[in-house]
Short mmCIF file of C-alpha atoms in Angstrom, two decimals:
data_model
loop_
_atom_site.label_atom_id
_atom_site.label_comp_id
_atom_site.label_asym_id
_atom_site.label_seq_id
_atom_site.Cartn_x
_atom_site.Cartn_y
_atom_site.Cartn_z
CA MET A 1 -2.18 -21.07 8.93
CA SER A 2 0.05 -18.15 9.95
CA GLU A 3 -1.16 -14.57 10.16
CA THR A 4 0.56 -13.73 6.88
CA GLU A 5 -1.15 -16.50 4.96
CA GLY A 6 -4.47 -15.64 3.42
CA LYS A 7 -7.58 -17.77 3.90
CA GLY A 8 -7.53 -18.58 0.19
CA ARG A 9 -3.90 -18.15 -0.84
CA LEU A 10 -3.47 -16.26 -4.10
CA THR A 11 -0.36 -16.25 -6.24
CA SER A 12 -1.22 -13.10 -8.19
CA ALA A 13 -3.13 -9.92 -7.43
CA PRO A 14 -6.82 -10.31 -8.24
CA VAL A 15 -8.46 -7.53 -10.23
CA LEU A 16 -10.55 -5.23 -8.02
CA GLU A 17 -12.47 -2.11 -8.95
CA THR A 18 -13.48 1.12 -7.30
CA GLN A 19 -15.67 3.82 -8.75
CA ARG A 20 -12.75 5.48 -10.54
CA THR A 21 -9.99 2.87 -10.64
CA ILE A 22 -9.01 -0.66 -11.53
CA LEU A 23 -6.64 -2.41 -9.14
CA ARG A 24 -4.66 -5.04 -11.01
CA PRO A 25 -1.32 -6.85 -11.01
CA HIS A 26 1.72 -4.78 -11.94
CA ARG A 27 2.86 -5.22 -15.54
CA LEU A 28 6.21 -4.76 -17.24
CA GLU A 29 4.55 -2.02 -19.33
CA ASP A 30 4.08 -0.04 -16.08
CA PHE A 31 7.83 0.35 -15.64
CA ASP A 32 8.32 3.80 -17.21
CA ALA A 33 5.35 5.26 -15.33
CA TYR A 34 6.56 3.49 -12.17
CA CYS A 35 9.98 5.12 -12.59
CA ALA A 36 8.34 8.51 -13.15
CA MET A 37 6.31 8.13 -9.96
CA GLY A 38 9.47 7.26 -8.02
CA ILE A 39 11.12 10.59 -8.88
CA GLU A 40 8.14 12.83 -8.10
CA PRO A 41 9.01 14.85 -4.96
CA ALA A 42 5.42 14.72 -3.65
CA VAL A 43 5.59 10.92 -3.85
CA PHE A 44 9.06 10.13 -2.52
CA ARG A 45 9.08 12.83 0.17
CA PHE A 46 7.43 10.48 2.64
CA ILE A 47 8.59 7.20 1.07
CA GLY A 48 12.31 7.01 1.57
CA GLY A 49 12.90 10.77 1.39
CA ARG A 50 14.72 10.69 -1.95
CA ALA A 51 14.06 9.91 -5.57
CA ARG A 52 14.41 6.27 -6.55
CA SER A 53 16.90 5.29 -9.20
CA ARG A 54 15.71 3.34 -12.22
CA GLU A 55 17.38 0.26 -10.72
CA GLU A 56 15.57 0.72 -7.38
CA SER A 57 12.26 1.16 -9.20
CA TRP A 58 12.92 -2.04 -11.14
CA GLN A 59 13.64 -3.96 -7.93
CA ARG A 60 10.48 -2.61 -6.29
CA LEU A 61 8.38 -3.49 -9.33
CA LEU A 62 9.74 -7.04 -9.32
CA ARG A 63 9.04 -7.60 -5.63
CA HIS A 64 5.28 -7.23 -6.10
CA PRO A 65 4.69 -10.58 -7.86
CA GLY A 66 7.01 -12.21 -5.31
CA MET A 67 4.91 -11.02 -2.38
CA TRP A 68 1.76 -12.43 -3.98
CA SER A 69 3.50 -15.70 -4.87
CA LEU A 70 5.06 -16.30 -1.46
CA LEU A 71 2.65 -14.60 0.95
CA GLY A 72 -0.73 -14.58 -0.81
CA PHE A 73 -1.00 -10.79 -0.61
CA GLY A 74 0.84 -7.79 -1.99
CA PHE A 75 0.42 -4.55 -3.89
CA TRP A 76 -1.82 -3.74 -6.80
CA ALA A 77 -1.09 -1.31 -9.62
CA VAL A 78 -3.73 1.42 -9.68
CA GLU A 79 -5.11 2.21 -13.12
CA ASP A 80 -7.36 5.17 -13.85
CA LYS A 81 -10.59 3.80 -15.37
CA ALA A 82 -11.14 6.83 -17.58
CA SER A 83 -7.69 6.89 -19.21
CA GLY A 84 -6.23 3.42 -18.57
CA ARG A 85 -3.13 5.15 -17.17
CA PHE A 86 -0.99 3.75 -14.32
CA ILE A 87 -1.52 6.23 -11.47
CA GLY A 88 -0.10 4.53 -8.39
CA GLU A 89 0.00 1.46 -6.21
CA VAL A 90 -1.71 0.19 -3.10
CA GLY A 91 -1.84 -2.94 -1.00
CA PHE A 92 -0.20 -4.92 1.77
CA HIS A 93 3.38 -6.00 2.21
CA GLU A 94 5.69 -7.69 4.70
CA LEU A 95 9.05 -5.92 4.60
CA LYS A 96 10.76 -7.32 7.72
CA ARG A 97 11.46 -3.76 8.83
CA ALA A 98 14.01 -3.16 11.57
CA ILE A 99 11.57 -1.24 13.75
CA GLU A 100 10.36 -1.26 17.35
CA PRO A 101 7.79 -2.30 18.14
CA SER A 102 8.10 -5.07 15.59
CA ILE A 103 5.41 -5.43 12.94
CA ASP A 104 6.76 -8.73 11.57
CA GLY A 105 3.98 -11.13 10.69
CA THR A 106 1.38 -8.38 10.28
CA PRO A 107 0.29 -7.17 6.83
CA GLU A 108 1.40 -3.56 6.40
CA ALA A 109 -0.89 -1.39 4.29
CA GLY A 110 0.56 1.20 1.95
CA TRP A 111 -0.55 3.50 -0.83
CA SER A 112 1.07 5.89 -3.26
CA LEU A 113 -0.42 7.99 -6.05
CA MET A 114 1.09 10.07 -8.84
CA THR A 115 1.22 13.75 -7.90
CA ASP A 116 -1.55 14.80 -10.29
CA MET A 117 -3.89 12.21 -8.70
CA GLN A 118 -3.34 13.38 -5.13
CA GLY A 119 -5.97 15.49 -3.37
CA LEU A 120 -8.87 13.89 -5.26
CA ARG A 121 -9.94 11.54 -2.42
CA LEU A 122 -8.68 8.59 -4.45
CA GLY A 123 -6.49 7.32 -1.61
CA THR A 124 -9.50 6.77 0.63
CA GLU A 125 -11.58 5.26 -2.18
CA ILE A 126 -8.84 2.81 -3.10
CA MET A 127 -7.85 1.89 0.46
CA ARG A 128 -11.46 1.17 1.39
CA ARG A 129 -11.63 -1.39 -1.41
CA VAL A 130 -8.26 -2.93 -0.52
CA LEU A 131 -9.20 -3.16 3.16
CA GLN A 132 -12.50 -4.77 2.26
CA TRP A 133 -10.52 -7.39 0.33
CA GLY A 134 -8.14 -7.78 3.30
CA ASP A 135 -11.02 -8.26 5.74
CA GLU A 136 -12.28 -11.12 3.59
CA MET A 137 -8.95 -12.73 2.65
CA LEU A 138 -6.25 -12.08 5.27
CA ALA A 139 -5.99 -14.29 8.33
CA SER A 140 -4.32 -11.60 10.45
CA PRO A 141 -6.53 -10.05 13.14
CA ARG A 142 -5.18 -6.60 12.20
CA THR A 143 -3.29 -4.61 9.62
CA VAL A 144 -0.82 -1.82 10.30
CA CYS A 145 0.65 1.13 8.47
CA LEU A 146 3.75 3.26 9.02
CA ILE A 147 3.36 6.99 8.32
CA ASP A 148 5.62 10.02 8.65
CA PRO A 149 4.04 12.39 11.22
CA GLU A 150 4.23 15.23 8.68
CA ASN A 151 2.30 13.28 6.04
CA THR A 152 -1.08 14.76 6.92
CA ALA A 153 -2.73 13.49 3.72
CA SER A 154 -1.86 9.84 4.46
CA LEU A 155 -2.77 10.25 8.12
CA GLY A 156 -6.17 11.49 6.93
CA VAL A 157 -6.64 8.46 4.66
CA ALA A 158 -5.64 6.16 7.52
CA ARG A 159 -8.08 7.83 9.92
CA LYS A 160 -10.94 7.59 7.41
CA CYS A 161 -10.19 3.88 7.04
CA ASP A 162 -10.27 3.19 10.80
CA PHE A 163 -6.52 3.05 11.48
CA HIS A 164 -5.60 4.28 14.95
CA PRO A 165 -2.13 5.31 16.19
CA TYR A 166 -0.60 2.91 18.68
CA ALA A 167 3.11 3.80 18.75
CA ARG A 168 5.54 6.56 17.88
CA THR A 169 8.86 5.23 16.69
CA THR A 170 11.72 5.90 14.30
CA TYR A 171 12.43 4.21 11.02
CA ASN A 172 15.65 4.91 9.09
CA ASP A 173 16.45 7.60 11.67
CA GLN A 174 13.20 9.45 10.89
CA PRO A 175 10.16 9.85 13.16
CA ALA A 176 7.22 7.62 12.31
CA ILE A 177 3.79 6.72 13.58
CA LEU A 178 2.58 3.13 13.65
CA LEU A 179 -1.16 2.78 13.18
CA GLU A 180 -3.31 -0.34 13.39
CA ARG A 181 -6.74 -1.38 12.19
CA PRO A 182 -8.56 -4.46 13.47
CA ARG A 183 -9.95 -6.78 10.84
CA HIS A 184 -13.63 -6.09 10.29
CA GLY A 185 -16.26 -8.69 9.54
CA SER A 186 -16.53 -9.27 5.79
CA ALA A 187 -19.79 -7.28 5.62
CA ALA A 188 -18.45 -4.29 7.59
CA PRO A 189 -17.07 -1.42 5.49
CA CYS A 190 -14.33 0.74 6.91
CA VAL A 191 -15.68 3.96 8.36
#
């Protein structure tokens, strides 16, 4: 079994819950909200640096089921429990990034929330649940994340979830920090 294959390979995102959210597979009905998230400056500032076109949002939305189908892991849509509204996405992906040092073969964690949901400590709540799932299901001895050095909010979430910087690099001609987190035993929560 390779590091990118899960212990119990899934072909679709399982439904997970946190105190305030439901993590579920992306749906076609999410598309308009997904497009809206992709043009919010507070969202795209650190994810590509520019608003996504409708076409780019469509392609991103479609890649999520493909990751689950081919790799056994991927991203979840984040739904607010109180309203049922799509409020973001979170999970692991394998993007074959042209970056040094290489992170190929290692699940890369990522998270993104609608602007009005930022600053509510949801990122940490959601990532803790996703990492708990990853500790139980992913075969990789670690996960990584790639964060813009100016993205203090995401760096805070990463720190609270036991990610530690291990390299400074550039990605798409922009500075970036690579962080890693060793897989915890299935009973160990992230700190």
